[in-house]
Tab-separated table of C-alpha atoms and ligand atoms in Angstrom:
chain	number	residue	atom	x	y	z
A	342	MET	CA	-0.187	0.148	0.058
A	343	THR	CA	1.611	3.451	-1.123
A	344	THR	CA	0.431	6.559	0.521
A	345	PRO	CA	-0.297	9.508	-1.628
A	346	PRO	CA	1.761	12.221	-2.458
A	347	THR	CA	1.096	15.236	-0.732
A	348	THR	CA	2.419	19.688	-1.850
A	349	PRO	CA	3.928	20.842	0.536
A	350	LEU	CA	0.877	22.215	2.180
A	351	GLY	CA	0.125	18.680	2.973
A	352	ALA	CA	-2.879	18.877	0.314
A	353	CYS	CA	-3.267	15.297	-1.480
A	354	ILE	CA	-2.597	15.123	-5.054
A	355	PRO	CA	-4.685	12.408	-6.774
A	356	VAL	CA	-3.150	9.402	-7.188
A	357	PRO	CA	-4.086	7.736	-10.754
A	358	THR	CA	-6.240	4.511	-10.602
A	359	THR	CA	-5.964	1.076	-12.433
A	360	GLU	CA	-9.180	1.768	-14.606
A	361	GLN	CA	-7.958	5.282	-15.566
A	362	VAL	CA	-4.597	3.970	-17.024
A	363	MET	CA	-6.741	1.434	-18.826
A	364	ALA	CA	-8.798	3.979	-20.115
A	365	ALA	CA	-5.878	5.956	-21.378
A	366	LEU	CA	-3.375	2.870	-22.764
A	367	GLY	CA	-6.951	1.957	-24.820
A	368	THR	CA	-6.531	5.682	-26.715
A	369	VAL	CA	-3.372	4.013	-28.253
A	370	ASP	CA	-3.450	2.564	-31.099
A	371	ASP	CA	-1.462	0.516	-32.557
A	372	PRO	CA	0.291	2.170	-35.374
A	373	GLU	CA	0.269	-0.444	-37.804
A	374	ILE	CA	-3.006	-2.542	-36.707
A	375	GLY	CA	-4.470	0.542	-36.144
A	376	ARG	CA	-6.734	-0.626	-32.972
A	377	PRO	CA	-6.267	-0.095	-29.642
A	378	ILE	CA	-3.456	-1.761	-27.346
A	379	THR	CA	-5.773	-3.055	-25.415
A	380	GLU	CA	-7.372	-4.357	-27.140
A	381	LEU	CA	-4.795	-6.406	-28.954
A	382	ASP	CA	-3.495	-7.692	-25.804
A	383	MET	CA	-0.381	-5.748	-26.222
A	384	VAL	CA	-0.794	-4.494	-22.579
A	385	ASP	CA	1.557	-6.910	-20.491
A	386	GLY	CA	1.283	-4.983	-17.413
A	387	VAL	CA	0.780	-2.056	-14.741
A	388	ALA	CA	2.325	-0.888	-11.599
A	389	ILE	CA	1.951	2.305	-10.412
A	390	ASP	CA	3.630	3.909	-7.427
A	391	GLY	CA	2.106	6.585	-6.557
A	392	GLY	CA	2.155	9.125	-9.862
A	393	ALA	CA	4.676	7.041	-11.276
A	394	VAL	CA	3.150	4.263	-13.762
A	395	THR	CA	4.916	1.687	-14.899
A	396	VAL	CA	3.646	0.110	-18.253
A	397	ASP	CA	5.184	-3.253	-20.001
A	398	VAL	CA	3.917	-3.622	-23.638
A	399	LEU	CA	4.340	-6.387	-26.108
A	400	LEU	CA	5.275	-5.507	-29.222
A	401	THR	CA	3.718	-8.091	-32.568
A	402	VAL	CA	7.303	-8.254	-33.350
A	403	PRO	CA	10.712	-8.142	-31.789
A	404	GLY	CA	12.652	-5.237	-32.926
A	405	CYS	CA	9.140	-2.995	-34.333
A	406	PRO	CA	10.262	-0.251	-36.139
A	407	MET	CA	7.352	1.499	-34.233
A	408	LYS	CA	8.478	0.577	-30.985
A	409	ASP	CA	9.687	4.459	-30.736
A	410	THR	CA	6.074	5.652	-31.848
A	411	ILE	CA	4.309	3.228	-29.358
A	412	THR	CA	6.559	4.090	-26.601
A	413	ARG	CA	6.004	8.423	-27.758
A	414	GLU	CA	1.615	7.407	-27.464
A	415	VAL	CA	1.676	5.363	-24.540
A	416	THR	CA	4.065	8.290	-22.539
A	417	ALA	CA	1.886	11.220	-24.239
A	418	ALA	CA	-1.412	9.454	-23.251
A	419	LEU	CA	-0.794	8.398	-19.561
A	420	THR	CA	0.434	12.079	-19.253
A	421	ARG	CA	-2.529	13.584	-19.412
A	422	VAL	CA	-3.955	11.150	-16.733
A	423	GLU	CA	-4.054	13.264	-13.785
A	424	GLY	CA	-2.179	12.280	-10.933
A	425	VAL	CA	0.411	10.846	-13.567
A	426	THR	CA	3.858	12.191	-12.956
A	427	ALA	CA	6.091	9.551	-14.336
A	428	VAL	CA	5.969	7.132	-17.090
A	429	ASP	CA	8.521	4.204	-17.788
A	430	VAL	CA	7.160	2.539	-20.728
A	431	ARG	CA	9.046	-1.801	-20.985
A	432	LEU	CA	9.125	-2.911	-24.672
A	433	GLY	CA	9.033	-6.870	-24.652
A	434	SER	CA	7.209	-8.961	-27.199
A	435	MET	CA	4.747	-11.512	-28.081
A	436	THR	CA	5.371	-14.900	-28.145
A	437	GLU	CA	4.725	-16.789	-31.385
A	438	GLN	CA	1.334	-18.381	-29.603
A	439	GLN	CA	0.458	-14.867	-28.326
A	440	ARG	CA	1.017	-13.187	-32.032
A	441	ALA	CA	-1.417	-15.676	-33.158
A	442	LYS	CA	-4.347	-14.866	-31.058
A	443	VAL	CA	-3.838	-11.349	-31.528
A	444	ALA	CA	-3.685	-12.234	-35.136
A	445	GLU	CA	-7.215	-14.728	-34.876
A	446	LYS	CA	-8.780	-11.564	-33.284
A	447	VAL	CA	-7.598	-8.918	-35.892
A	448	ARG	CA	-8.741	-11.049	-38.950
A	449	GLY	CA	-12.012	-11.819	-37.226
A	450	GLY	CA	-14.206	-14.093	-40.096
A	451	ALA	CA	-11.061	-13.530	-42.716
A	452	GLY	CA	-9.000	-15.625	-44.176
A	453	LYS	CA	-9.145	-19.741	-44.398
A	454	ALA	CA	-11.859	-21.655	-43.919
A	455	PRO	CA	-11.164	-24.880	-41.595
A	456	GLY	CA	-10.889	-26.229	-44.412
A	457	GLY	CA	-8.573	-24.555	-45.709
A	458	GLN	CA	-10.613	-22.906	-48.370
A	459	VAL	CA	-10.227	-18.916	-49.105
A	460	VAL	CA	-12.699	-16.987	-47.445
A	461	ILE	CA	-13.497	-13.725	-48.804
A	462	PRO	CA	-15.243	-11.974	-46.081
A	463	PHE	CA	-17.116	-8.827	-48.416
A	464	ALA	CA	-18.684	-11.972	-50.340
A	465	GLN	CA	-20.456	-13.444	-47.797
A	466	THR	CA	-24.252	-12.836	-47.190
A	467	ASP	CA	-23.575	-11.329	-43.793
A	468	SER	CA	-21.293	-8.467	-45.199
A	469	ARG	CA	-21.853	-5.125	-44.430
A	470	THR	CA	-20.041	-3.639	-46.673
A	471	LYS	CA	-20.948	-1.918	-50.081
A	472	VAL	CA	-18.439	-3.397	-52.720
A	473	ILE	CA	-18.856	-0.908	-56.281
A	474	ALA	CA	-16.738	-1.921	-58.900
A	475	ILE	CA	-15.433	0.810	-60.827
A	476	ALA	CA	-14.789	0.199	-64.685
A	477	SER	CA	-14.131	1.497	-67.732
A	478	GLY	CA	-14.034	0.103	-71.495
A	479	LYS	CA	-10.682	1.896	-72.168
A	480	GLY	CA	-8.149	3.670	-70.209
A	481	GLY	CA	-7.570	7.474	-69.607
A	482	VAL	CA	-11.232	8.377	-69.557
A	483	GLY	CA	-10.974	9.188	-65.170
A	484	LYS	CA	-11.796	5.507	-63.866
A	485	SER	CA	-9.016	5.658	-61.150
A	486	SER	CA	-9.850	9.579	-60.622
A	487	VAL	CA	-12.979	9.085	-59.891
A	488	THR	CA	-12.689	6.502	-57.257
A	489	THR	CA	-9.711	7.837	-55.333
A	490	ASN	CA	-12.002	10.865	-55.351
A	491	LEU	CA	-14.780	9.234	-54.303
A	492	ALA	CA	-13.232	7.058	-51.953
A	493	VAL	CA	-11.742	10.355	-50.416
A	494	ALA	CA	-15.527	12.230	-50.518
A	495	LEU	CA	-17.189	9.052	-49.217
A	496	ALA	CA	-14.303	9.131	-46.237
A	497	GLN	CA	-15.483	12.624	-45.353
A	498	GLN	CA	-18.786	11.979	-45.096
A	499	GLY	CA	-17.809	10.101	-42.303
A	500	GLN	CA	-18.038	6.598	-44.458
A	501	SER	CA	-15.106	3.956	-43.189
A	502	VAL	CA	-13.537	3.298	-47.180
A	503	GLY	CA	-10.970	0.654	-48.540
A	504	VAL	CA	-9.848	1.271	-52.157
A	505	LEU	CA	-8.704	-1.909	-53.780
A	506	ASP	CA	-6.317	-0.754	-56.828
A	507	ALA	CA	-7.484	-3.389	-59.063
A	508	ASP	CA	-5.866	-1.576	-62.139
A	509	VAL	CA	-2.912	-4.146	-62.043
A	510	TRP	CA	-0.748	-2.921	-65.055
A	511	GLY	CA	-1.869	0.236	-65.005
A	512	TYR	CA	-1.729	1.390	-61.024
A	513	SER	CA	-2.420	4.386	-60.021
A	514	ILE	CA	-4.427	4.799	-57.010
A	515	PRO	CA	-0.846	5.127	-54.934
A	516	ARG	CA	0.045	8.187	-56.599
A	517	MET	CA	-3.714	9.541	-56.429
A	518	LEU	CA	-3.839	9.497	-52.640
A	519	GLY	CA	-0.117	9.912	-52.229
A	520	VAL	CA	0.673	6.821	-50.526
A	521	GLU	CA	3.961	4.572	-50.553
A	522	GLY	CA	5.815	2.135	-48.741
A	523	ARG	CA	5.216	-1.157	-48.290
A	524	PRO	CA	2.033	-2.688	-45.904
A	525	VAL	CA	3.497	-4.653	-42.688
A	526	ALA	CA	2.572	-8.105	-43.428
A	527	PHE	CA	1.401	-9.911	-39.812
A	528	ASN	CA	0.760	-13.445	-39.274
A	529	ASN	CA	-0.390	-13.593	-43.043
A	530	MET	CA	-2.549	-10.622	-42.736
A	531	VAL	CA	-1.178	-7.860	-44.524
A	532	MET	CA	-1.986	-4.253	-43.116
A	533	PRO	CA	-3.338	-1.683	-45.727
A	534	LEU	CA	-1.925	1.897	-46.050
A	535	GLN	CA	-4.058	4.541	-45.361
A	536	ALA	CA	-3.716	8.257	-47.015
A	537	HIS	CA	-6.863	10.816	-47.026
A	538	GLY	CA	-8.791	9.074	-43.980
A	539	VAL	CA	-9.182	5.761	-46.748
A	540	LYS	CA	-7.431	2.642	-46.239
A	541	VAL	CA	-5.240	1.649	-49.818
A	542	ILE	CA	-4.116	-1.811	-51.320
A	543	SER	CA	-2.311	-1.712	-55.068
A	544	ILE	CA	0.117	-4.308	-56.326
A	545	GLY	CA	1.751	-0.836	-56.528
A	546	PHE	CA	2.578	-1.536	-53.085
A	547	PHE	CA	4.349	-5.279	-53.784
A	548	VAL	CA	6.304	-4.941	-57.200
A	549	ASP	CA	9.391	-2.671	-58.512
A	550	ALA	CA	8.127	0.381	-59.890
A	551	GLU	CA	10.557	0.968	-62.678
A	552	LYS	CA	9.730	-2.842	-64.131
A	553	PRO	CA	6.582	-3.838	-65.716
A	554	VAL	CA	4.274	-6.398	-63.841
A	555	ILE	CA	4.165	-8.871	-66.385
A	556	TRP	CA	2.265	-11.324	-64.321
A	557	ARG	CA	-0.774	-13.511	-65.969
A	558	GLY	CA	-3.899	-14.316	-65.311
A	559	PRO	CA	-3.841	-17.404	-62.379
A	560	MET	CA	-1.302	-14.880	-60.540
A	561	LEU	CA	-3.533	-11.911	-60.895
A	562	HIS	CA	-5.933	-13.968	-59.806
A	563	ARG	CA	-4.653	-14.998	-56.724
A	564	ALA	CA	-3.219	-12.008	-56.220
A	565	LEU	CA	-6.738	-9.923	-55.949
A	566	GLN	CA	-7.545	-13.492	-53.844
A	567	GLN	CA	-5.236	-11.927	-51.053
A	568	PHE	CA	-6.246	-9.101	-51.615
A	569	LEU	CA	-9.936	-9.292	-51.144
A	570	ALA	CA	-9.166	-12.421	-47.813
A	571	ASP	CA	-5.776	-11.185	-46.427
A	572	VAL	CA	-5.356	-8.040	-46.337
A	573	HIS	CA	-6.788	-6.336	-42.850
A	574	TRP	CA	-9.787	-4.041	-44.113
A	575	GLY	CA	-11.497	-3.644	-40.771
A	576	ASP	CA	-15.209	-2.784	-40.755
A	577	LEU	CA	-15.387	-1.191	-43.824
A	578	ASP	CA	-18.796	0.635	-44.816
A	579	PHE	CA	-17.635	0.479	-48.829
A	580	LEU	CA	-14.892	-0.858	-50.953
A	581	LEU	CA	-14.277	0.468	-54.017
A	582	CYS	CA	-12.259	-1.496	-56.565
A	583	ASP	CA	-10.948	0.405	-59.893
A	584	LEU	CA	-10.994	-2.671	-62.360
A	585	PRO	CA	-8.809	-2.432	-65.469
A	586	PRO	CA	-10.036	-0.796	-68.345
A	587	GLY	CA	-12.074	-3.013	-70.647
A	588	THR	CA	-13.193	-6.730	-69.886
A	589	GLY	CA	-10.564	-9.007	-69.424
A	590	ASP	CA	-9.348	-11.533	-67.196
A	591	ILE	CA	-9.137	-8.978	-64.364
A	592	ALA	CA	-12.592	-7.982	-63.952
A	593	ILE	CA	-14.187	-11.254	-64.261
A	594	SER	CA	-12.014	-12.451	-61.495
A	595	LEU	CA	-13.011	-9.802	-59.546
A	596	ALA	CA	-16.731	-10.034	-60.343
A	597	GLN	CA	-17.022	-14.068	-59.330
A	598	MET	CA	-15.091	-13.124	-56.031
A	599	LEU	CA	-17.463	-10.592	-55.347
A	600	PRO	CA	-20.788	-11.609	-56.466
A	601	ASN	CA	-22.872	-8.945	-54.546
A	602	ALA	CA	-20.431	-6.026	-55.890
A	603	ASP	CA	-21.963	-3.254	-58.128
A	604	MET	CA	-20.380	-1.671	-60.784
A	605	LEU	CA	-20.220	2.489	-61.752
A	606	VAL	CA	-19.445	3.015	-65.035
A	607	VAL	CA	-17.096	5.760	-66.473
A	608	THR	CA	-17.250	7.719	-69.730
A	609	THR	CA	-16.485	10.515	-71.320
A	610	PRO	CA	-19.232	11.995	-73.844
A	611	GLN	CA	-17.604	11.165	-76.764
A	612	GLN	CA	-19.523	8.270	-78.186
A	613	ALA	CA	-16.833	6.392	-79.301
A	614	ALA	CA	-15.693	6.364	-75.357
A	615	GLN	CA	-19.012	5.360	-74.501
A	616	ARG	CA	-19.266	2.813	-77.121
A	617	VAL	CA	-16.488	0.867	-75.402
A	618	ALA	CA	-17.360	1.224	-71.945
A	619	LEU	CA	-20.562	-0.419	-72.609
A	620	ARG	CA	-18.942	-3.899	-73.741
A	621	ALA	CA	-18.110	-3.128	-70.072
A	622	GLY	CA	-21.089	-2.715	-68.959
A	623	GLN	CA	-22.282	-5.192	-70.123
A	624	MET	CA	-19.826	-7.510	-68.596
A	625	THR	CA	-21.976	-7.619	-66.313
A	626	ALA	CA	-24.335	-9.525	-67.305
A	627	GLN	CA	-22.294	-12.924	-67.926
A	628	THR	CA	-21.066	-11.941	-64.044
A	629	GLY	CA	-23.654	-11.759	-61.897
A	630	MET	CA	-22.404	-7.565	-61.442
A	631	ARG	CA	-25.238	-5.244	-61.187
A	632	VAL	CA	-24.657	-1.947	-62.966
A	633	THR	CA	-25.516	0.843	-60.505
A	634	GLY	CA	-24.998	3.794	-62.941
A	635	VAL	CA	-22.663	5.925	-65.379
A	636	ILE	CA	-20.564	8.863	-64.949
A	637	GLU	CA	-19.444	10.649	-67.085
A	638	ASN	CA	-16.380	12.362	-66.617
A	639	MET	CA	-14.340	14.800	-68.428
A	640	ALA	CA	-17.964	16.654	-69.210
A	641	THR	CA	-17.847	20.095	-70.051
A	642	PHE	CA	-15.099	22.800	-69.278
A	643	VAL	CA	-15.281	26.167	-68.151
A	644	ALA	CA	-12.480	28.684	-68.831
A	645	PRO	CA	-11.920	30.687	-65.947
A	646	ASP	CA	-11.823	34.072	-67.489
A	647	THR	CA	-14.654	34.356	-69.425
A	648	GLY	CA	-16.660	31.453	-67.634
A	649	THR	CA	-17.752	30.233	-71.229
A	650	GLU	CA	-18.739	26.401	-70.802
A	651	TYR	CA	-17.096	24.100	-73.800
A	652	ARG	CA	-17.709	20.559	-74.625
A	653	ILE	CA	-14.784	19.518	-75.616
A	654	PHE	CA	-15.293	15.958	-75.663
A	655	GLY	CA	-18.434	15.507	-76.930
A	656	GLU	CA	-21.684	15.395	-75.349
A	657	GLY	CA	-24.312	13.020	-74.585
A	658	GLY	CA	-22.418	10.286	-74.175
A	659	GLY	CA	-23.063	9.440	-70.160
A	660	GLN	CA	-27.079	9.229	-70.535
A	661	LEU	CA	-26.899	7.399	-73.606
A	662	LEU	CA	-24.670	4.681	-71.866
A	663	ALA	CA	-27.058	4.724	-68.764
A	664	ALA	CA	-30.218	3.872	-71.112
A	665	GLU	CA	-28.289	2.097	-73.265
A	666	LEU	CA	-27.787	-0.198	-69.795
A	667	ASP	CA	-30.930	0.127	-68.886
A	668	THR	CA	-29.625	2.283	-65.874
A	669	GLU	CA	-28.939	6.294	-64.696
A	670	LEU	CA	-26.235	8.640	-65.326
A	671	TRP	CA	-25.518	9.909	-61.938
A	672	ALA	CA	-23.027	12.058	-63.028
A	673	SER	CA	-21.515	14.553	-65.183
A	674	ILE	CA	-17.871	15.929	-63.660
A	675	PRO	CA	-16.392	18.935	-65.645
A	676	ILE	CA	-12.903	19.150	-66.663
A	677	ASP	CA	-10.649	20.989	-64.111
A	678	PRO	CA	-6.990	21.052	-64.267
A	679	ARG	CA	-6.781	21.051	-60.687
A	680	LEU	CA	-8.108	17.978	-60.483
A	681	ARG	CA	-5.680	16.453	-62.656
A	682	GLU	CA	-2.592	18.516	-60.683
A	683	GLY	CA	-3.769	17.223	-57.491
A	684	SER	CA	-4.023	13.268	-58.838
A	685	ASP	CA	-0.189	14.474	-59.707
A	686	SER	CA	0.217	15.679	-56.044
A	687	GLY	CA	-1.493	12.953	-54.356
A	688	THR	CA	-4.461	15.353	-52.626
A	689	PRO	CA	-7.591	14.563	-54.785
A	690	LEU	CA	-9.725	17.559	-55.121
A	691	VAL	CA	-11.934	15.951	-53.322
A	692	ALA	CA	-9.650	17.021	-50.739
A	693	SER	CA	-7.697	20.627	-51.217
A	694	ASP	CA	-10.978	21.857	-52.839
A	695	PRO	CA	-14.666	20.609	-51.782
A	696	ASP	CA	-16.236	23.687	-53.168
A	697	ALA	CA	-14.904	23.409	-56.498
A	698	PRO	CA	-18.065	21.554	-59.152
A	699	ALA	CA	-16.078	18.875	-59.601
A	700	SER	CA	-15.999	18.230	-55.940
A	701	GLN	CA	-19.591	18.817	-55.531
A	702	ARG	CA	-19.882	16.463	-58.565
A	703	PHE	CA	-18.139	13.607	-56.382
A	704	ALA	CA	-20.174	14.686	-53.444
A	705	GLU	CA	-23.259	13.433	-54.732
A	706	VAL	CA	-22.627	10.350	-55.841
A	707	ALA	CA	-21.482	9.626	-52.709
A	708	GLN	CA	-24.718	10.774	-50.776
A	709	ARG	CA	-26.152	8.651	-53.449
A	710	LEU	CA	-24.043	5.179	-52.362
A	711	ALA	CA	-24.158	6.265	-48.621
A	712	LYS	CA	-28.075	6.594	-48.883
A	713	SER	CA	-28.626	3.355	-51.388
A	714	ARG	CA	-26.450	1.078	-48.392
A	715	THR	CA	-28.403	2.353	-45.680
A	716	SER	CA	-31.486	1.182	-47.722
A	717	LEU	CA	-30.053	-1.944	-47.562
A	718	VAL	CA	-28.678	-2.872	-44.348
A	719	GLY	CA	-30.815	-3.898	-42.111
A	720	ARG	CA	-33.451	-5.749	-44.714
A	721	SER	CA	-33.680	-9.040	-44.078
A	722	LEU	CA	-32.373	-11.765	-46.058
A	723	PRO	CA	-34.936	-14.081	-47.935
A	724	LEU	CA	-35.133	-17.196	-45.700
A	725	LYS	CA	-35.027	-20.510	-47.138
A	726	PHE	CA	-37.137	-23.232	-45.456
B	2207	LIG	P1	-7.770	6.281	-66.206
B	2207	LIG	O1	-8.126	5.771	-64.171
B	2207	LIG	O2	-9.185	6.254	-66.839
B	2207	LIG	O3	-6.870	5.433	-67.126
B	2207	LIG	P2	-7.173	8.491	-64.941
B	2207	LIG	O4	-7.566	8.752	-64.248
B	2207	LIG	O5	-5.903	8.157	-64.558
B	2207	LIG	O6	-7.692	8.074	-66.007
B	2207	LIG	O7	-7.162	9.233	-66.027
B	2207	LIG	C1	-6.394	10.300	-66.942
B	2207	LIG	C2	-6.150	11.736	-67.165
B	2207	LIG	O8	-6.865	12.579	-67.019
B	2207	LIG	C3	-5.514	12.006	-65.591
B	2207	LIG	O9	-4.061	12.270	-66.247
B	2207	LIG	C4	-6.472	12.370	-64.845
B	2207	LIG	O10	-5.726	13.464	-63.575
B	2207	LIG	C5	-6.357	13.302	-65.843
B	2207	LIG	N1	-8.297	13.546	-65.281
B	2207	LIG	C6	-9.396	13.119	-65.128
B	2207	LIG	N2	-10.539	13.106	-65.080
B	2207	LIG	C7	-10.313	14.880	-65.139
B	2207	LIG	C8	-11.248	15.998	-64.923
B	2207	LIG	N3	-12.211	16.021	-64.929
B	2207	LIG	N4	-10.640	17.256	-65.327
B	2207	LIG	C9	-8.560	16.958	-65.283
B	2207	LIG	N5	-8.293	16.110	-65.816
B	2207	LIG	C10	-8.917	15.120	-65.415
């Protein structure tokens, strides 16, 4: 039993309680896994002696590069607790067994089923994540720009969002969202990187940027399967998948892995672009994916000096495509040079200027998606007797 410390005048200084210390530790996330260290069983012991607190923290991997961050954040969180005068963080590392237990906890239902079959959580009927595949008939129409801006718009509206860059040959999402580095693997699970409030996984994180990717179908299929099953996405509201242009293997593989996904087709107003996009949209008929809507990009350009509106890439393509796919035109995104600059610098326009007309169109699409998701959540599944 320790006696509470006193001030020179004899007044009692409150001594921190174990509950207060644990609550403060609960505010510290493991920087790699993104979950509170208390939840991950990383807090191995707490000793309180007057105002001095000693905490034993077990790292998930020995020599974890994030140990300084953890020490700093634990110290900062505990220093904020009333009565704490000194903090000592002692680091240890988990045993193989402890690590496996944590991995199990984090993984939840994802990964492998007992029979060794790969389980894709998003394909389960009880998944609460809405998967949206973003497709286009050909490259360069702005599919990846739409994916990134839409993802950030959804995150700005409070949705938890993941982006899977499935455009394996022309991956551009890491650059557009300004994320680089290599995701950390933890007991066969990969932690996505994060930017602008969005979790991201791209093949670009795993390959040498200087070397072209020359993977063939089966390898890509396995890579995508891993991205869906072995990445710790957490509890997502939306997963946006940026598909490669066209109607190739990847799009079909993904459609098979994600039978509940919806598709948004991006096109420019040009008739030719619209015709190729039609083929991408029609692919859904073979795979079971549903086309939810069409997004027309690079629709108009308003000259900043005169205010004159130009339709550089023609007009009507989006509307026509929507009609042919028996769906609706969700938005016409204007041309804005800042959108391109933002993509090149890693800050999507939606983040740098949410009031820009193009950003507002993305926000409207995000709202519409959020609304359609809410109307699905809570709807009971058909029962079979
Ligand atoms: P895709 O994914 O279809 O190949 P991208 O998203 O990479 O297309 O876009 C192609 C190029 O056009 C990029 O340089 C991008 O920044 C630019 N871009 C896309 N949409 C717009 C827009 N609305 N206004 C201005 N530039 C745009």
